[in-house]
Short mmCIF file of C-alpha atoms in Angstrom, two decimals:
data_model
loop_
_atom_site.label_atom_id
_atom_site.label_comp_id
_atom_site.label_asym_id
_atom_site.label_seq_id
_atom_site.Cartn_x
_atom_site.Cartn_y
_atom_site.Cartn_z
CA MET F 1 -7.98 10.09 30.96
CA ASP F 2 -7.68 11.57 27.64
CA ARG F 3 -11.51 11.49 26.62
CA TRP F 4 -12.18 13.92 29.50
CA LYS F 5 -9.93 16.48 28.20
CA GLY F 6 -12.42 19.54 27.68
CA ARG F 7 -15.40 18.36 29.40
CA VAL F 8 -16.81 20.07 32.52
CA ALA F 9 -16.51 18.92 35.99
CA LEU F 10 -18.31 20.32 38.95
CA VAL F 11 -16.30 19.72 42.38
CA THR F 12 -18.18 20.69 45.74
CA GLY F 13 -16.05 22.26 48.55
CA ALA F 14 -13.00 22.83 46.32
CA SER F 15 -11.47 25.47 48.06
CA VAL F 16 -9.55 23.86 50.78
CA GLY F 17 -8.25 20.09 51.47
CA ILE F 18 -9.38 16.95 49.07
CA GLY F 19 -11.92 19.28 46.89
CA ALA F 20 -8.90 21.47 45.92
CA ALA F 21 -6.83 18.57 45.47
CA VAL F 22 -9.19 17.24 42.98
CA ALA F 23 -10.00 20.14 41.25
CA LYS F 24 -6.12 20.65 40.32
CA GLU F 25 -5.50 17.18 39.06
CA LEU F 26 -8.56 17.40 37.15
CA VAL F 27 -7.39 20.80 35.32
CA ARG F 28 -4.05 18.93 35.05
CA TYR F 29 -5.60 16.58 32.64
CA GLY F 30 -7.25 19.24 30.90
CA MET F 31 -10.76 19.62 32.28
CA LYS F 32 -12.99 22.56 32.78
CA VAL F 33 -13.65 22.41 36.62
CA VAL F 34 -16.18 24.81 38.06
CA GLY F 35 -15.12 24.74 42.14
CA CYS F 36 -17.40 26.08 44.22
CA ALA F 37 -17.28 27.18 47.95
CA ARG F 38 -18.47 29.90 50.00
CA ASP F 39 -14.68 31.19 50.08
CA VAL F 40 -14.07 31.61 46.55
CA GLU F 41 -10.47 33.35 46.99
CA LYS F 42 -8.98 30.43 48.02
CA ILE F 43 -10.59 29.02 44.72
CA GLN F 44 -9.48 31.89 42.67
CA LYS F 45 -6.06 31.55 43.75
CA LEU F 46 -6.01 28.06 43.03
CA ALA F 47 -7.19 29.10 39.29
CA ASP F 48 -4.13 31.22 39.00
CA GLU F 49 -1.33 29.04 40.24
CA CYS F 50 -2.93 26.29 37.75
CA GLN F 51 -2.84 28.93 34.96
CA SER F 52 0.69 29.66 35.88
CA THR F 53 1.39 26.22 35.78
CA GLY F 54 0.46 25.65 32.29
CA HIS F 55 -1.89 22.99 32.98
CA SER F 56 -4.02 22.43 29.91
CA GLY F 57 -7.69 22.79 31.93
CA VAL F 58 -9.07 25.73 33.61
CA LEU F 59 -10.57 25.92 37.22
CA VAL F 60 -13.60 28.37 37.40
CA PRO F 61 -14.59 29.59 41.11
CA PHE F 62 -18.37 29.75 41.58
CA LYS F 63 -19.86 31.04 45.08
CA CYS F 64 -22.24 28.87 46.44
CA ASP F 65 -23.67 27.84 49.66
CA LEU F 66 -24.66 24.59 49.73
CA ASN F 67 -27.15 24.98 52.92
CA ASN F 68 -28.88 27.15 49.83
CA GLU F 69 -31.10 25.19 47.40
CA GLU F 70 -31.54 28.44 45.45
CA GLU F 71 -27.94 28.86 45.07
CA ILE F 72 -27.35 25.65 44.18
CA LEU F 73 -29.94 25.92 41.52
CA SER F 74 -28.70 29.41 40.32
CA MET F 75 -25.12 27.44 39.82
CA PHE F 76 -26.11 24.94 37.82
CA ALA F 77 -28.09 27.48 35.82
CA ALA F 78 -24.89 29.38 35.70
CA ILE F 79 -23.13 25.88 34.54
CA LYS F 80 -25.13 25.55 31.60
CA ALA F 81 -25.36 29.10 30.34
CA GLN F 82 -21.52 29.56 30.34
CA HIS F 83 -20.37 26.14 29.97
CA ASN F 84 -23.59 23.84 28.76
CA GLY F 85 -23.88 21.73 31.55
CA VAL F 86 -21.97 19.15 33.82
CA ASP F 87 -20.20 15.70 32.59
CA VAL F 88 -18.67 15.06 36.14
CA CYS F 89 -19.92 15.97 39.29
CA ILE F 90 -17.61 15.27 42.44
CA ASN F 91 -19.39 15.84 45.41
CA ASN F 92 -16.72 16.42 48.00
CA ALA F 93 -18.67 18.84 50.40
CA GLY F 94 -18.59 17.58 53.90
CA LEU F 95 -18.55 18.34 57.28
CA ALA F 96 -18.43 17.45 61.01
CA HIS F 97 -19.50 18.71 64.35
CA PRO F 98 -18.56 16.79 67.82
CA GLU F 99 -22.65 16.40 68.67
CA SER F 100 -22.83 13.34 70.29
CA LEU F 101 -26.18 11.33 70.31
CA LEU F 102 -27.16 12.19 73.84
CA ASN F 103 -26.07 15.72 74.04
CA GLY F 104 -25.88 17.52 70.69
CA ASN F 105 -27.36 20.41 69.52
CA THR F 106 -29.98 20.05 66.68
CA SER F 107 -28.21 22.81 64.97
CA GLY F 108 -25.18 21.15 64.12
CA TRP F 109 -27.22 17.90 63.42
CA ARG F 110 -29.15 19.78 61.06
CA ASN F 111 -25.73 21.34 59.50
CA MET F 112 -24.39 17.86 59.14
CA LEU F 113 -27.72 16.67 57.60
CA GLY F 114 -27.64 19.64 55.20
CA ILE F 115 -24.32 19.93 53.72
CA ASN F 116 -23.75 16.15 53.93
CA VAL F 117 -26.68 14.50 52.53
CA LEU F 118 -29.24 16.83 51.03
CA ALA F 119 -26.58 19.22 49.34
CA LEU F 120 -25.14 16.58 47.92
CA CYS F 121 -28.81 15.04 46.64
CA ILE F 122 -29.46 18.22 45.17
CA CYS F 123 -26.17 18.26 43.20
CA THR F 124 -26.46 14.76 42.27
CA ARG F 125 -30.52 15.37 40.86
CA GLU F 126 -29.04 18.51 39.14
CA ALA F 127 -25.85 17.21 37.65
CA TYR F 128 -27.79 13.91 36.17
CA GLN F 129 -30.66 16.13 34.74
CA SER F 130 -27.90 18.51 33.22
CA MET F 131 -26.54 15.35 31.45
CA LYS F 132 -29.63 13.99 30.32
CA GLU F 133 -30.91 16.84 28.75
CA ARG F 134 -27.67 16.85 26.72
CA SER F 135 -28.01 13.07 25.64
CA VAL F 136 -24.61 12.66 28.01
CA ASP F 137 -24.43 8.90 28.47
CA ASP F 138 -21.11 8.65 29.94
CA GLY F 139 -20.75 11.29 32.96
CA HIS F 140 -19.77 10.27 36.27
CA ILE F 141 -21.09 11.20 39.43
CA ILE F 142 -18.66 10.40 42.18
CA ASN F 143 -19.11 10.77 46.04
CA ILE F 144 -16.32 11.86 48.54
CA ASN F 145 -17.62 9.20 51.52
CA SER F 146 -15.75 8.02 54.46
CA MET F 147 -14.86 5.33 56.03
CA SER F 148 -16.85 6.67 58.63
CA GLY F 149 -20.17 5.23 56.07
CA HIS F 150 -18.42 1.85 56.63
CA ARG F 151 -17.89 1.48 60.29
CA VAL F 152 -18.54 3.37 63.32
CA VAL F 153 -15.97 3.99 65.75
CA PRO F 154 -16.19 4.41 69.43
CA SER F 155 -15.97 8.18 69.57
CA THR F 156 -19.37 10.35 70.37
CA ASP F 157 -18.23 13.01 68.30
CA VAL F 158 -18.54 11.35 64.98
CA HIS F 159 -21.34 9.38 65.66
CA PHE F 160 -23.92 11.64 64.07
CA TYR F 161 -21.32 12.39 61.64
CA SER F 162 -21.12 8.81 60.96
CA SER F 163 -24.54 8.34 60.25
CA THR F 164 -25.02 10.99 57.46
CA LYS F 165 -21.75 8.90 55.56
CA TYR F 166 -23.90 5.67 55.67
CA ALA F 167 -26.49 7.70 53.99
CA VAL F 168 -23.99 8.61 51.53
CA THR F 169 -23.08 5.16 51.23
CA ALA F 170 -26.94 4.01 50.44
CA LEU F 171 -27.45 7.22 48.41
CA THR F 172 -24.35 5.76 46.15
CA GLU F 173 -25.91 2.34 45.80
CA GLY F 174 -29.13 3.49 45.18
CA LEU F 175 -28.16 6.28 42.55
CA ARG F 176 -26.64 3.17 40.83
CA GLN F 177 -29.54 1.12 40.44
CA GLU F 178 -31.48 3.79 39.19
CA LEU F 179 -28.67 5.18 36.52
CA ARG F 180 -29.58 1.25 35.84
CA GLU F 181 -33.01 1.65 35.57
CA ALA F 182 -33.04 4.50 33.36
CA LYS F 183 -30.92 2.15 31.13
CA THR F 184 -28.00 4.94 31.36
CA HIS F 185 -24.07 4.17 31.10
CA ILE F 186 -23.50 7.03 33.79
CA ARG F 187 -21.73 6.00 36.57
CA ALA F 188 -21.60 6.13 40.22
CA THR F 189 -19.45 5.91 42.61
CA CYS F 190 -18.27 6.59 46.18
CA ILE F 191 -14.51 6.95 47.73
CA SER F 192 -14.25 6.27 51.36
CA PRO F 193 -11.22 7.41 52.99
CA GLY F 194 -10.23 7.06 56.38
CA VAL F 195 -8.03 9.61 57.79
CA VAL F 196 -6.64 12.03 55.67
CA GLU F 197 -4.67 15.06 56.91
CA THR F 198 -6.92 18.20 56.05
CA GLU F 199 -8.06 20.87 57.85
CA PHE F 200 -11.19 19.02 58.77
CA ALA F 201 -9.70 17.80 62.24
CA HIS F 202 -8.76 21.11 62.93
CA ARG F 203 -12.61 22.57 62.02
CA LEU F 204 -14.27 19.49 63.74
CA TYR F 205 -12.42 20.51 66.87
CA ARG F 206 -11.92 24.61 66.49
CA ASP F 207 -11.70 25.09 70.37
CA ASN F 208 -9.15 22.13 71.17
CA ALA F 209 -5.91 22.74 69.03
CA ASP F 210 -4.42 19.67 70.36
CA LYS F 211 -6.76 17.30 70.09
CA ALA F 212 -7.32 18.52 66.47
CA ALA F 213 -3.57 17.57 65.91
CA ALA F 214 -3.64 14.71 67.69
CA SER F 215 -5.76 13.52 65.04
CA TYR F 216 -3.19 13.28 62.96
CA SER F 217 0.07 12.18 65.05
CA LYS F 218 -0.66 8.88 65.61
CA PHE F 219 0.30 7.18 62.51
CA LYS F 220 1.19 8.98 59.05
CA PRO F 221 -2.22 10.00 57.21
CA LEU F 222 -3.62 9.93 53.75
CA GLU F 223 -2.97 13.32 52.10
CA ALA F 224 -5.36 15.22 49.63
CA ILE F 225 -3.66 13.95 46.81
CA ASP F 226 -4.35 10.23 47.91
CA VAL F 227 -8.07 10.80 47.07
CA ALA F 228 -7.63 12.57 44.27
CA ASN F 229 -5.49 10.12 42.54
CA SER F 230 -8.31 7.75 43.32
CA VAL F 231 -10.91 10.14 41.70
CA THR F 232 -8.51 9.96 38.45
CA TYR F 233 -8.28 6.03 38.87
CA VAL F 234 -12.00 5.82 39.04
CA LEU F 235 -12.64 8.41 36.15
CA SER F 236 -10.03 6.36 34.07
CA ALA F 237 -11.72 3.47 33.94
CA PRO F 238 -12.97 1.86 30.56
CA PRO F 239 -16.52 2.71 29.99
CA HIS F 240 -18.18 -0.57 30.77
CA VAL F 241 -16.59 -1.04 34.52
CA GLN F 242 -18.43 0.03 37.26
CA ILE F 243 -15.98 0.88 40.20
CA GLY F 244 -18.88 1.38 43.06
CA ASP F 245 -16.76 2.01 46.15
CA VAL F 246 -12.77 2.64 47.06
CA GLN F 247 -12.24 2.04 50.65
CA MET F 248 -8.57 3.42 51.41
CA ARG F 249 -6.88 3.49 55.13
CA PRO F 250 -3.71 4.41 56.09
CA VAL F 251 -1.75 1.88 56.40
CA GLU F 252 -1.45 1.66 60.22
CA GLN F 253 -4.29 3.07 60.88
CA LEU F 254 -6.94 -0.01 62.48
CA LEU F 255 -10.36 1.13 61.94
#
């Protein structure tokens, strides 16, 4: 990770869970991390914690609604003005609503597409353009995907969500191919965890606390730091090594 010291990383959805863990680890390794979310107070608390711990990097909170393209573009403009640009983009933000295919609400589907697919694509495009205009040839774009992007579980609550994660799988491979066609050494990777104990299930089942809790009680789930460690592993790979997808599950998780 030494070559990333002082470089700039953007982490979306950095206020809680996997995003917060990734942001903290990158700061620990000396990176300047722009952490974005709608709730920047939590990111500010994390930034203060990183500073008090004496990490060599810095966490910069940035308020951004990823459903709003203008806010995303304004964020990238601010990063360019204040930090020159993005060297690493971690597309972590994602969400799920329990909207089935037969009876789901269009608004829930649209929200999942907006955050899980469109915002990811916009951030990817802007990060690449930031790298290209500064002749950064060793950048990295990492999409936090899901095992739901590789198999469909028999649960109507997550079928549409799974479709957005299948999109991330395809988009990451498409990005890798386009980067090769552009004759750049910028790398593209997706990390696909199974069950991770975060606020995810509690938000998915916000009206059913018991169901949310049950999501993490069947076996020992992954922790956010496990995914963060996968991010640093990918970033630590030699520049000539392209890691396409890291699939990881709790040992006892079947699907």
